[in-house]
Structure formats: structure tokens, C-alpha cells
């Protein structure tokens, strides 16, 4: 393949976590029975009128400010007209030329460097319904519970230069939205959705190539893989002297490829016009400033504080601050036990492994910061070894019991009694004459093997340092 530069821009949709919909008072809870959260307004009955949800605007502004956007004082809503069964009104209330927020950015770390990715605009619109395509007959079912849920669209500048950068941008965006507290941004529940525009151009060229829009990438990994596929596909077409066609393509997760859905619409196809049922929105500057002040510490600030004040490495600080629930947990645990580095290591190691396996956020588990603090204390005092601490952690996740309680119930105390350990050490020495000879012959590694055997024999309860000393004494 010739040398091309990849140009990617992302359009991200985030469902705002308001209690009610954007233009009516229907609830927005996820996972309720089909068409149980609907009313004449969100079903688009004739004669009904939309009323803007103030909280939706507040949340949108909050996210926009967290993304360093400028907030113009005047915004309006427009109708985007298209005909599809997921849209009972046959138009979506959105924002066209005067969005709520413009000219923002966020920063991502790529290969140790900070790169700023521009955000063109952030606007507010209503979500459409959901179609459930029957696997049996030639029909589809429509669920309008989602119709009218407030949706934030965040459009980036075409500043991303690789599929990996796109994934990192998306993770950072999710982190910032999570911190601002306006959405739970769960890709698997559809509260975070991402479409991508991607094109290639000859390296060094400043003009943009023909782009395709990729849809249906339902996970962070899918975004990266879908874009990687598209880089290959477009590159091969250009190499062969063919033109890339401007179109919308769908990512097929199972077949690992994109395929054409429809030729790309232009804005004029939607016949945008100002919604005559809604008055324009005048944004009060004092309100904007009050919302700005209400923003909590953002991930970048928090990461810098962890490095400067807690002495963590850049990498550790970035991992721990990626989600606010993990960062809050870390701070609470570290404060409770004064063991900053140990708390960080447990969270990034064994605890993260558990969370990944369970597919949960830390706040959704039975583990609390005080559990972790107590566990670290037991380990520090020598009551339990590192190996036993892992067993205790498994048990906390399963039962939510206190670490001390688990240790006494299961008899997991570390054996630091010289006589008791001495007996096991003698037994292992007697059973492994070859390793004993090796050690005496100068093979230091053989000692490690013998320590391991003692640990095994004691079911992980032996104090490893003491085992080491006892073995050296006896073999010296
Ligand atoms: Zn409604």
C-alpha cells in the first residue's frame, strides 16, 4: 500500500441522564417494557406541543464546558426531516446552524505526547425509537420508549490520524462525560454511540480525500477494528486507481468488515428548518458561569494532582483517573490506610482483573474502600501473606464480608511460628535432596524452588521471609 495519511472525525451521541425526556414528562429509565414510557408528545400526535426540559440544557452545557467549548448566547432548535419507522413525527428536533456549544477541545496522550483534538460543536437533540428486527418473518417491531430521550451530539474536528487515536479519543471523551456526571455513557446500553468519518489522502497533502461514514460500531474495540478495516479497504482502492465512493457503511462485527448501507445524504436532503413550536434559547451568562463552577475536578487535573502530590507515575495516575468511580475509590482507600502505592497496585492489578471478568464498575461490586484498606493493613502487619490476601479479595467480591472476618472464618492466618514452619521446612529438605545439593553447589535458584515447595505445603500460609531465613539457616 502506498503511503497515505488517515483522517478521522468522530460523531458521538450521548444520552443525557435526565429523569424525563427532552420535550415531554415521560420517564427515561432503561430496560422497561416496550412502549410503556410514551405519550402523545413523544409519539408525535397532531396538536401536541413540545416543552423544553431545562435540566437537559443544563446537562448539555455542563458537558460542553467540560469539553472547553464556547457557549454562544443564542441557540435554536431545528427540524431534521426524514421518514423512518423509528421516528413517529417524521422529523427529529435537533440543532442545525446555531448549536448550544462550539469550538471546544480535549487532550489525549499518544506515545507520551499530549495531542489536542478539536471539538467542532456540541448540540442537543431528541433520540429516535428502537426497531427490533424479527428473525422470523418480514416485519420489525417498534419500541418508542427511547423516542425523545435527550441526546447530546459531540462532533470532533477531523484531527484524528489513526484508528488507535480514535479509540483513545473516545475513551477520554467517555471519561470526561462520566466526570461531569451528565450520563452513564455505557456503550453496551446505547447511552454512548459513535459514528466515524474516515478518509485517506496522500501523505503530505492538505486536501481531504473522499470520506465514508461508518456506523454500528458498538464497542471501543469495534471502533478501532472497524476503522482499521476501512483504512485497508480505502488504501487498496486508491492503490488500484479506483475512487472511494462517498457513502455510509455498516460495520459487521461477526464478519469483521464494513459494507455499504446507502449513499451519503447531504444536509439539504433533510430540509432543516427552525422548529416553529419552540422558542429560541437565550443562554444566560450567569447560569453558564454557575454551571462551570459546579463542575468537579476533571480527569486531567486529577491525574496531575496524583503525580504532583501523591508521587504516582504518569501511567498509574492515568489508569486510576480514567473513571471517576475508580479514582474516588482509590482516594478513599489510600486515605483510610495511608498506603498510596499499595492501594494503587491492588486497584490496577488484581481488582481490575476481577472487574473485567465480572464486567462491572467498581461501585457495582461488594468491595468498598474500607475493605481494601483493611486488607492492606492485614498484609502490612504480617497477619496474611500476599498470596492469602488474593484469596481474601476473591472472598470479599463473592460475599462482601470484612477481610478480618474472612481471615478468622477460613483460618487464613499467615504462619510466622518458627517451630511450625521449621517442621515443614525439614520435610521439604528431606523430600528434595537434588535441590538441596544444587543449592549447596552454588545454584541460588534452587532455594527459590524450595521456598515455593514450603509455600505450597502450607497452602500459601507460610510467611515467605521466614521460610527463606529458615531454609538458609539449615542449608548454610
Ligand atoms: Zn412522552
Coordinates of C-alpha atoms and ligand atoms in Angstrom, one line a residue, residues 21 24-26 37-39 41-42, ligand 1:
X21 CA -37.5 13.2 28.2
X24 CA -42.3 15.8 27.5
X25 CA -42.5 14.4 31.0
X26 CA -42.2 10.7 30.1
X37 CA -42.9 5.2 28.5
X38 CA -44.6 7.2 25.8
X39 CA -47.2 10.0 25.5
X41 CA -46.0 14.4 22.6
X42 CA -43.1 11.9 22.0
Ligands
LIG1 ZN1 -43.6 11.5 26.1

